[in-house]
Tab-separated table of C-alpha atoms in Angstrom:
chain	number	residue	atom	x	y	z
A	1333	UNK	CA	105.459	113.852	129.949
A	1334	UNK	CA	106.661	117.447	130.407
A	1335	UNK	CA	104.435	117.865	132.976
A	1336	UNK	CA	107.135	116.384	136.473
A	1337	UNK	CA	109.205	118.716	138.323
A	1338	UNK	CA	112.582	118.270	139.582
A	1339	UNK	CA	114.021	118.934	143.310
A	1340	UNK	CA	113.496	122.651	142.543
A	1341	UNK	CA	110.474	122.783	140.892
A	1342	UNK	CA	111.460	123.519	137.653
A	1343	UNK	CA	109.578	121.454	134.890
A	1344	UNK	CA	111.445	118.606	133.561
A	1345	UNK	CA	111.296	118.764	129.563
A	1346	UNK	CA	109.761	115.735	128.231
A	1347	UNK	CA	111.844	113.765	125.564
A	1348	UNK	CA	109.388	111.528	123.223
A	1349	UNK	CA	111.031	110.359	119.940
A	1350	UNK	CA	108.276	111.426	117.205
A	1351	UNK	CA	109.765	109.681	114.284
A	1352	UNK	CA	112.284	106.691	113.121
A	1353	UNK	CA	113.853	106.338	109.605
A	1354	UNK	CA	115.548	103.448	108.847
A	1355	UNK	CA	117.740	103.407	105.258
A	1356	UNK	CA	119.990	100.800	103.605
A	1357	UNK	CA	123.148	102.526	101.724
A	1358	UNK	CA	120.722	105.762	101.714
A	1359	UNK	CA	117.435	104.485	100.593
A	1360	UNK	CA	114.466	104.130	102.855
A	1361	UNK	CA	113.890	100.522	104.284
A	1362	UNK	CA	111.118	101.217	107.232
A	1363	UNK	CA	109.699	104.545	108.597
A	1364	UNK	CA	107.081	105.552	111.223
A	1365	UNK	CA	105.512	108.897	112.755
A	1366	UNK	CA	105.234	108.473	116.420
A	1367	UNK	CA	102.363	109.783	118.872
A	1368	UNK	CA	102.852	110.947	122.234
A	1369	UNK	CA	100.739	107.926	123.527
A	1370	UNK	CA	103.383	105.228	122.506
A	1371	UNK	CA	105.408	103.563	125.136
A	1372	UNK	CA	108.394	104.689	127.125
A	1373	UNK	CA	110.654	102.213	125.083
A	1374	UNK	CA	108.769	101.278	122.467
A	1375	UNK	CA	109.663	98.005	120.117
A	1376	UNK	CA	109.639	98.016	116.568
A	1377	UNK	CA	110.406	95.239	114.233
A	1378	UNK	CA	110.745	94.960	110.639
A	1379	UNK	CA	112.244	92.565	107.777
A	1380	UNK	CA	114.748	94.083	105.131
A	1381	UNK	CA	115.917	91.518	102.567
A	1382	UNK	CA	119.275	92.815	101.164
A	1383	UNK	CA	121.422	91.449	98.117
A	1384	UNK	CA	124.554	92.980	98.619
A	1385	UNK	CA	126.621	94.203	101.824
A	1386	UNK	CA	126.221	98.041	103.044
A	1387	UNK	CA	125.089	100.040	105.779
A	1388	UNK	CA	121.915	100.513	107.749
A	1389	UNK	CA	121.067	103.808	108.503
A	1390	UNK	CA	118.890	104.786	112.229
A	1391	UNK	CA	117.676	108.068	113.015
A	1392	UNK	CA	115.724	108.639	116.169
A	1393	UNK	CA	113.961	112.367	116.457
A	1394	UNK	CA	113.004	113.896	119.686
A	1395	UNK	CA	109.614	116.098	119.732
A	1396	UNK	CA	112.560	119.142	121.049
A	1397	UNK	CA	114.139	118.635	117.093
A	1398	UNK	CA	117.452	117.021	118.607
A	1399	UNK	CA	118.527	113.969	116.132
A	1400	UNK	CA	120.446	110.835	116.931
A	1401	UNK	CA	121.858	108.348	114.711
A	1402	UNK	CA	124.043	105.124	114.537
A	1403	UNK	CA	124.422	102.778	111.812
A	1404	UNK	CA	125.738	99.014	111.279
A	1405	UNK	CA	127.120	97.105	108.156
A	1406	UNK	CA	126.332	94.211	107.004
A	1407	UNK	CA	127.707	91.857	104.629
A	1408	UNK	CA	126.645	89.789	102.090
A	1409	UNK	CA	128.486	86.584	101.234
């Protein structure tokens, strides 16, 4: 919350994730804009119908503008 203290007093920075991207070989499949209200570890689901194999792109970003990413193929028989 940004608002707890450690052992010494200092404030403890919050981290909230403010936005998630989601792309399939580079285009945009879902997005969303995230408020400070949502939950700790929030869910999300979505459908993405694909017709040929590639990669899904993730990309988390903290409220403190540090990004995280990981992505996973997929193939198409």
């Amino acid at each position: 919350s940004g608002q707890r203290r450690d052992g010494t007093g200092a404030t403890i920075p919050r981290h909230i994730i403010s936005s998630f991207v989601c792309t399939f070989n580079g285009r945009p499949v879902f997005a969303c804009d995230m408020e400070p209200a949502i939950a700790a570890n929030p869910y999300f689901e979505f459908h993405a119908r694909v017709n040929e194999s590639g990669v899904f792109g993730f990309e988390w970003i903290d409220d403190d503008g540090s990004v995280y990413t990981d992505e996973h193929g997929i193939e198409v028989g």
